[in-house]
PDB file of C-alpha atoms in Angstrom:
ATOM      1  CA  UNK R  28     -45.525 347.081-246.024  1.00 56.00           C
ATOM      2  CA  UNK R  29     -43.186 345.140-244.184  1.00 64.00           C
ATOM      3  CA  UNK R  30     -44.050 341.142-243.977  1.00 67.00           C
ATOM      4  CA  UNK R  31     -43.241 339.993-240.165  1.00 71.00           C
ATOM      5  CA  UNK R  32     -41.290 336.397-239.903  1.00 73.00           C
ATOM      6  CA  UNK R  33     -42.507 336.122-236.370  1.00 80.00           C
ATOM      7  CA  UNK R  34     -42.888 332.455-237.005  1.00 82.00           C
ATOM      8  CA  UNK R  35     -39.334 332.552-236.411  1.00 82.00           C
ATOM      9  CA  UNK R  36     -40.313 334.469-232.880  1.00 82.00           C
ATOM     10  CA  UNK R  37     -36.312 335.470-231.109  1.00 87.00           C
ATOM     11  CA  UNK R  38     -34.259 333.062-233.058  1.00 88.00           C
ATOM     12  CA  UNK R  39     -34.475 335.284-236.327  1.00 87.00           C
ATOM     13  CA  UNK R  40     -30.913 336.140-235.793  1.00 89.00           C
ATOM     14  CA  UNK R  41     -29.932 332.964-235.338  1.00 90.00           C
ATOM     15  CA  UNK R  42     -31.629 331.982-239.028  1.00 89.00           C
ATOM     16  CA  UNK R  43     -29.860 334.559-240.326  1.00 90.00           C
ATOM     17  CA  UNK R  44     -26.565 333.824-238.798  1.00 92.00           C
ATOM     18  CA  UNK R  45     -27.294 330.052-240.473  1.00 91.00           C
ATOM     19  CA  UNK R  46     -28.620 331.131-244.060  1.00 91.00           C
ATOM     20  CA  UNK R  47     -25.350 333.552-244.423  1.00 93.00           C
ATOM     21  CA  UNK R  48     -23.020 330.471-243.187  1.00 92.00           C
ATOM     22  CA  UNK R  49     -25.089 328.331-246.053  1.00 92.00           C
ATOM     23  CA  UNK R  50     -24.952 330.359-248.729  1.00 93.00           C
ATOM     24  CA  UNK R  51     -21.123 331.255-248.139  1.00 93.00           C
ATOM     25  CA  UNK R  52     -20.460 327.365-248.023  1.00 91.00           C
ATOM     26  CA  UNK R  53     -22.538 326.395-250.815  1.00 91.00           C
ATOM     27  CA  UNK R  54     -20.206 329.545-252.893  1.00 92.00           C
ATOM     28  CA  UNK R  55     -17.258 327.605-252.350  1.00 91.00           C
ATOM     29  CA  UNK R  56     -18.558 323.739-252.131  1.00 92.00           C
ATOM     30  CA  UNK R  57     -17.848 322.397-255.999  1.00 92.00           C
ATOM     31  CA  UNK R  58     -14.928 325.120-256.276  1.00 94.00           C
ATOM     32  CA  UNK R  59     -11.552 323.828-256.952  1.00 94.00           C
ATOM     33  CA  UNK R  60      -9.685 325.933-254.999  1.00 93.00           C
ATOM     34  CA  UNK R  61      -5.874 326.258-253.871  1.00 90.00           C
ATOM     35  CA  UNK R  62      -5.828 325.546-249.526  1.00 91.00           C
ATOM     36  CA  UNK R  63      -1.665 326.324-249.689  1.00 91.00           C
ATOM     37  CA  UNK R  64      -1.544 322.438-250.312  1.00 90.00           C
ATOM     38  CA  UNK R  65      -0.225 322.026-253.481  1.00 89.00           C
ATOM     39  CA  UNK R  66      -3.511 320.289-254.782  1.00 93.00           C
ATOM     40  CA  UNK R  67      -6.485 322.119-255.635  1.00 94.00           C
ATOM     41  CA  UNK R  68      -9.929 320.838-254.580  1.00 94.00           C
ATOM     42  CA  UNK R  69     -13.167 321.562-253.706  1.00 95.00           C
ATOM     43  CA  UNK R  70     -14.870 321.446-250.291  1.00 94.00           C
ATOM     44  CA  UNK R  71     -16.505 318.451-251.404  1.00 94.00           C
ATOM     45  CA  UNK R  72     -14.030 316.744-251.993  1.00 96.00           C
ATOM     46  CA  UNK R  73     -11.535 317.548-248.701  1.00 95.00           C
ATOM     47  CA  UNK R  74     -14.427 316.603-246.899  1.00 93.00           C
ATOM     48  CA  UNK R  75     -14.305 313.280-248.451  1.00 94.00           C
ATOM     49  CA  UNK R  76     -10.797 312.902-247.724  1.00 95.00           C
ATOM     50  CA  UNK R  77     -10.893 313.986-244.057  1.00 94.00           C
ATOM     51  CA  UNK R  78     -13.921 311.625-243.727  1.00 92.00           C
ATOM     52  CA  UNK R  79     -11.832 308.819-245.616  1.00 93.00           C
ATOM     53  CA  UNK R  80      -8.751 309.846-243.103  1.00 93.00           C
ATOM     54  CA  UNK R  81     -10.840 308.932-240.060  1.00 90.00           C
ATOM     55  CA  UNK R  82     -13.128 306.122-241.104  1.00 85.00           C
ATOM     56  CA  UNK R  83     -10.910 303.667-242.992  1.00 79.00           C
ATOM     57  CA  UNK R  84     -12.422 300.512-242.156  1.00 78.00           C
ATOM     58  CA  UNK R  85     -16.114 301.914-243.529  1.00 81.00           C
ATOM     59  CA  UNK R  86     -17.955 300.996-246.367  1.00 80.00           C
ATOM     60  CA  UNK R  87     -18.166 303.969-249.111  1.00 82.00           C
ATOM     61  CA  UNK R  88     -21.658 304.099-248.745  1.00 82.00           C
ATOM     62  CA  UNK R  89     -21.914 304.511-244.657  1.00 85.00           C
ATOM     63  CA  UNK R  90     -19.430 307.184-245.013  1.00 87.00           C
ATOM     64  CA  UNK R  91     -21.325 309.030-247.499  1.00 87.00           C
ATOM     65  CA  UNK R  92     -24.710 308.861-245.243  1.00 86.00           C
ATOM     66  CA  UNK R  93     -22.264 310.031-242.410  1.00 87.00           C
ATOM     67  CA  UNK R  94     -21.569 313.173-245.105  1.00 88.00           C
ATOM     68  CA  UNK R  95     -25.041 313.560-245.614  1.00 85.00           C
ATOM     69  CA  UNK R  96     -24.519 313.269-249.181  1.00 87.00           C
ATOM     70  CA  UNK R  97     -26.086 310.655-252.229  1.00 85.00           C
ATOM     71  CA  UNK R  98     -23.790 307.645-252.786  1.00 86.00           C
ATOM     72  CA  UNK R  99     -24.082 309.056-256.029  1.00 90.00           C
ATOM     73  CA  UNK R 100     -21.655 312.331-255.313  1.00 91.00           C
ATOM     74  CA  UNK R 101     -19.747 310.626-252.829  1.00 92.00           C
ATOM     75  CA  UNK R 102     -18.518 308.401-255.743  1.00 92.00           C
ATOM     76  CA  UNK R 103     -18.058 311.566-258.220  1.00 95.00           C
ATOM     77  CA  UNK R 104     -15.511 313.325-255.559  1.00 95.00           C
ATOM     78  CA  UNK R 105     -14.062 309.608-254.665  1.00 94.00           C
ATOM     79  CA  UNK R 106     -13.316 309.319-258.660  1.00 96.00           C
ATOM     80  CA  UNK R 107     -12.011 313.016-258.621  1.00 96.00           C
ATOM     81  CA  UNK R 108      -9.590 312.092-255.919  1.00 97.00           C
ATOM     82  CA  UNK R 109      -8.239 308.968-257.165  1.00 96.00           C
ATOM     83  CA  UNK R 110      -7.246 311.580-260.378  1.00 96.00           C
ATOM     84  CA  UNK R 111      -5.576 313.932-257.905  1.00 96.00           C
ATOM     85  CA  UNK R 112      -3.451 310.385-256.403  1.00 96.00           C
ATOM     86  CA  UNK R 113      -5.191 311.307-252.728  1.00 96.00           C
ATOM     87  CA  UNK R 114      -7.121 308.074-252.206  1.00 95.00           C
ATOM     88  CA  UNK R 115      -7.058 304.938-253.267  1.00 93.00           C
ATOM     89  CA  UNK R 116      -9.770 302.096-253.860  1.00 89.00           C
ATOM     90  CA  UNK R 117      -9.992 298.325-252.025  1.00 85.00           C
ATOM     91  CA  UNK R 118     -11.852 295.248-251.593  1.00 81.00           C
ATOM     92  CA  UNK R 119     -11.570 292.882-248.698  1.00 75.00           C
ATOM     93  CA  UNK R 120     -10.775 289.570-249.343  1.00 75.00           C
ATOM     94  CA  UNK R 121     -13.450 287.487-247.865  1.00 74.00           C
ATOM     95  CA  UNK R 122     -15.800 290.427-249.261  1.00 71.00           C
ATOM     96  CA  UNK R 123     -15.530 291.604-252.767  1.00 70.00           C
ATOM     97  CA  UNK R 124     -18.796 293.749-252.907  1.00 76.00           C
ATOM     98  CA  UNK R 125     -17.844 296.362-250.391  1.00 76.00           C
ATOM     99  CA  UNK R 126     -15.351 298.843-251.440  1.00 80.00           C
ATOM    100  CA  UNK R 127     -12.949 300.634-248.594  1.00 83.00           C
ATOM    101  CA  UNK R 128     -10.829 303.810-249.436  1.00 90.00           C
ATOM    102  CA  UNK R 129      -7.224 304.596-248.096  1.00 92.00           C
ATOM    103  CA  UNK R 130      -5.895 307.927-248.128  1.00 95.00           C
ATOM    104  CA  UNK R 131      -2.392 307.867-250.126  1.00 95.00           C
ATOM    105  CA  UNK R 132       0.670 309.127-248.264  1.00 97.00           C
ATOM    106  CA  UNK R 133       0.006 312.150-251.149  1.00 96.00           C
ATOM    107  CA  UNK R 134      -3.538 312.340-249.434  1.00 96.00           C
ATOM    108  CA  UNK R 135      -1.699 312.696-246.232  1.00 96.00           C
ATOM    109  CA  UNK R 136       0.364 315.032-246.985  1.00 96.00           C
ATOM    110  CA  UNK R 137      -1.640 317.177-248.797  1.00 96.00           C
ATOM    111  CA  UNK R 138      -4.795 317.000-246.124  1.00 96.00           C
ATOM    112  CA  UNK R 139      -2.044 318.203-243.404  1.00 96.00           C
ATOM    113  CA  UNK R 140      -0.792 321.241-245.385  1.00 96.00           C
ATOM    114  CA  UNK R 141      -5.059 321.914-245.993  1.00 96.00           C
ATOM    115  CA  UNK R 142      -5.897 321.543-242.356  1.00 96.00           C
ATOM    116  CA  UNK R 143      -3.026 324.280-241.154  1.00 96.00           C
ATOM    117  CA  UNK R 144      -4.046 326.629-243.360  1.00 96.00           C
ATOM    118  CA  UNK R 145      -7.918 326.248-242.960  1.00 94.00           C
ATOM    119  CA  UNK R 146      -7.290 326.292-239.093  1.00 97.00           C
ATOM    120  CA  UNK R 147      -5.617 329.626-239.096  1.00 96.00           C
ATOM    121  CA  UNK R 148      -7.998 331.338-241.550  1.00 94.00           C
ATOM    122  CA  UNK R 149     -11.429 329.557-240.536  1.00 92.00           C
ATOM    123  CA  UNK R 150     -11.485 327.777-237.393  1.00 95.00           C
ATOM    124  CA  UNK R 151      -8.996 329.370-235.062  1.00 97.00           C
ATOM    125  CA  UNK R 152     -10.920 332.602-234.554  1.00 96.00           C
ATOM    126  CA  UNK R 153     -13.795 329.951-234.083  1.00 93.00           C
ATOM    127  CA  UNK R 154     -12.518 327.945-231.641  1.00 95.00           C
ATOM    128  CA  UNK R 155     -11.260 330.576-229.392  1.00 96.00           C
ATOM    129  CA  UNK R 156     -15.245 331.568-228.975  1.00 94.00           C
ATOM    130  CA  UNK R 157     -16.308 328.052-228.650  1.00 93.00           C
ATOM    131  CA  UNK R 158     -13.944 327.594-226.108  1.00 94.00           C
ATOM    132  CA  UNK R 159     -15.992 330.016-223.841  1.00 96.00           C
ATOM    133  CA  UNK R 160     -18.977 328.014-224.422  1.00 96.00           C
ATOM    134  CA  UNK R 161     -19.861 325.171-221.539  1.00 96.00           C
ATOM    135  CA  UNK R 162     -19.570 322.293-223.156  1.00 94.00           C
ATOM    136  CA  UNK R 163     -23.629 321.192-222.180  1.00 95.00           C
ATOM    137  CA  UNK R 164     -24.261 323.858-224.389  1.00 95.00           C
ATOM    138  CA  UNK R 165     -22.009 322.836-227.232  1.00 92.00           C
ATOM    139  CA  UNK R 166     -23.835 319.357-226.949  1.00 93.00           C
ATOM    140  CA  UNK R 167     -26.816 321.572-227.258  1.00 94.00           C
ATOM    141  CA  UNK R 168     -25.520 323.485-230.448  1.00 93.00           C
ATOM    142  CA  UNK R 169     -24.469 320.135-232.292  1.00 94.00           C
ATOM    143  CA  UNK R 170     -27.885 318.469-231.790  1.00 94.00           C
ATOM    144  CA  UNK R 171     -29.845 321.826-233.074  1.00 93.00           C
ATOM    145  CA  UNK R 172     -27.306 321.352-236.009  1.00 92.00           C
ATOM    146  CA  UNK R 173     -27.785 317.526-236.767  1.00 91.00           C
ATOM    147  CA  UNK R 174     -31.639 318.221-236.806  1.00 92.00           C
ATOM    148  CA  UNK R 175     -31.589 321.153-239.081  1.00 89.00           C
ATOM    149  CA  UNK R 176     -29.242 319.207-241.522  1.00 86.00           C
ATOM    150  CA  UNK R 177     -31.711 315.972-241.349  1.00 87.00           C
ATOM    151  CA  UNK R 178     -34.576 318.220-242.160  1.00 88.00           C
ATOM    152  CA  UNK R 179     -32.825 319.636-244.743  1.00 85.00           C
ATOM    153  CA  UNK R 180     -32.496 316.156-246.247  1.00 81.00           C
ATOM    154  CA  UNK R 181     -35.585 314.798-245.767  1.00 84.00           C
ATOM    155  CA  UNK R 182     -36.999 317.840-247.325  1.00 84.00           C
ATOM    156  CA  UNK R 183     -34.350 317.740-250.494  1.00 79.00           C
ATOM    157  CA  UNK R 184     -35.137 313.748-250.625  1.00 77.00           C
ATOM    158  CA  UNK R 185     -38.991 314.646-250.923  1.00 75.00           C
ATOM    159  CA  UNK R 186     -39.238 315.721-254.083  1.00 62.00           C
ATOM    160  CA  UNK R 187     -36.830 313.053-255.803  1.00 61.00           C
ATOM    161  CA  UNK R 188     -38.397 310.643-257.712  1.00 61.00           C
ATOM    162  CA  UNK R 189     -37.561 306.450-258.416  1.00 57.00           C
ATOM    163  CA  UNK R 190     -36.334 306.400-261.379  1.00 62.00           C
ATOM    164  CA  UNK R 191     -35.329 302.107-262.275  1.00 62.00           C
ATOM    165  CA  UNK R 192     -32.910 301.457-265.470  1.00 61.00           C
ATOM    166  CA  UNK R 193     -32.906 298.591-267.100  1.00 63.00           C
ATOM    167  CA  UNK R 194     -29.147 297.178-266.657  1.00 64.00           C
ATOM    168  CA  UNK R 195     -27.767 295.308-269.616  1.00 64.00           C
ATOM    169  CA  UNK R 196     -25.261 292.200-269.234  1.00 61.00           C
ATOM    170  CA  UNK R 197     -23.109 291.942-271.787  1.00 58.00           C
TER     171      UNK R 197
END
């Protein structure tokens, strides 16, 4: 016997559609992988760099919540990119707790080669469909995402547990 989802009532295709899109990211998220850009990285981590690439004059940690990721791995791919010589680390000068990242001229250059590649084998295809779509229902499309990734969150936060260390001064 057959067990019916018909919680999910007509938008079962559309779940499934998600879930496939999911799983195929979360294959390739951690992978260091060659984009044609002479650098290899992860998903993770080009994220960070496009993200770093438009938001400059952020604070680390509001442009990991804008990720949707822990401070915690948006410093891990931060550190893994400093290695690589994309970005680079800063402190203001009338503020030496918050840390801002700049994208080295290598990040540059190596983010443009990524982004024509990834266009013509990911988003091209894509786009051309999205550009049939009127753009109220595009709106409609980006808030149905940004609520099913916040639930996603809230759910994965749930089950975490405060953990406090002890931190020893030297």
């Amino acid at each position: 016997m057959t067990m019916k989802l018909e919680w999910m009532n007509k938008h079962r295709e559309l779940v499934e559609k998600i879930i496939k899109y999911a799983n195929a990211y979360a294959h390739i998220y951690n992978k260091q992988m060659d984009y044609h850009a002479g650098v290899d990285f992860s998903a993770a981590q080009i994220q960070v760099l496009e993200y770093v690439l438009e938001n400059e004059d952020q604070k680390m940690s509001e442009i990991a919540k804008r990720l949707g990721i822990t401070r915690s791995a948006f410093s891990k791919n931060v550190k893994k990119l400093m290695d690589k010589g994309l970005l680079e680390k800063f402190r203001c000068n009338n503020n030496q707790k918050d840390i801002f990242l700049k994208v080295t001229p290598l990040g540059e250059a190596v983010y443009e080669q990524y982004s024509k590649f990834i266009y013509e084998t990911c988003f091209k295809e894509m786009f051309e469909i999205a550009g049939q779509i009127p753009q109220k229902y595009v709106v409609m499309m980006e808030r149905m995402m940004d609520v099913f990734a916040d639930r996603t969150i809230d759910l994965g936060n749930k089950g975490e547990k405060q953990i406090y260390t002890k931190i020893h001064q030297p």
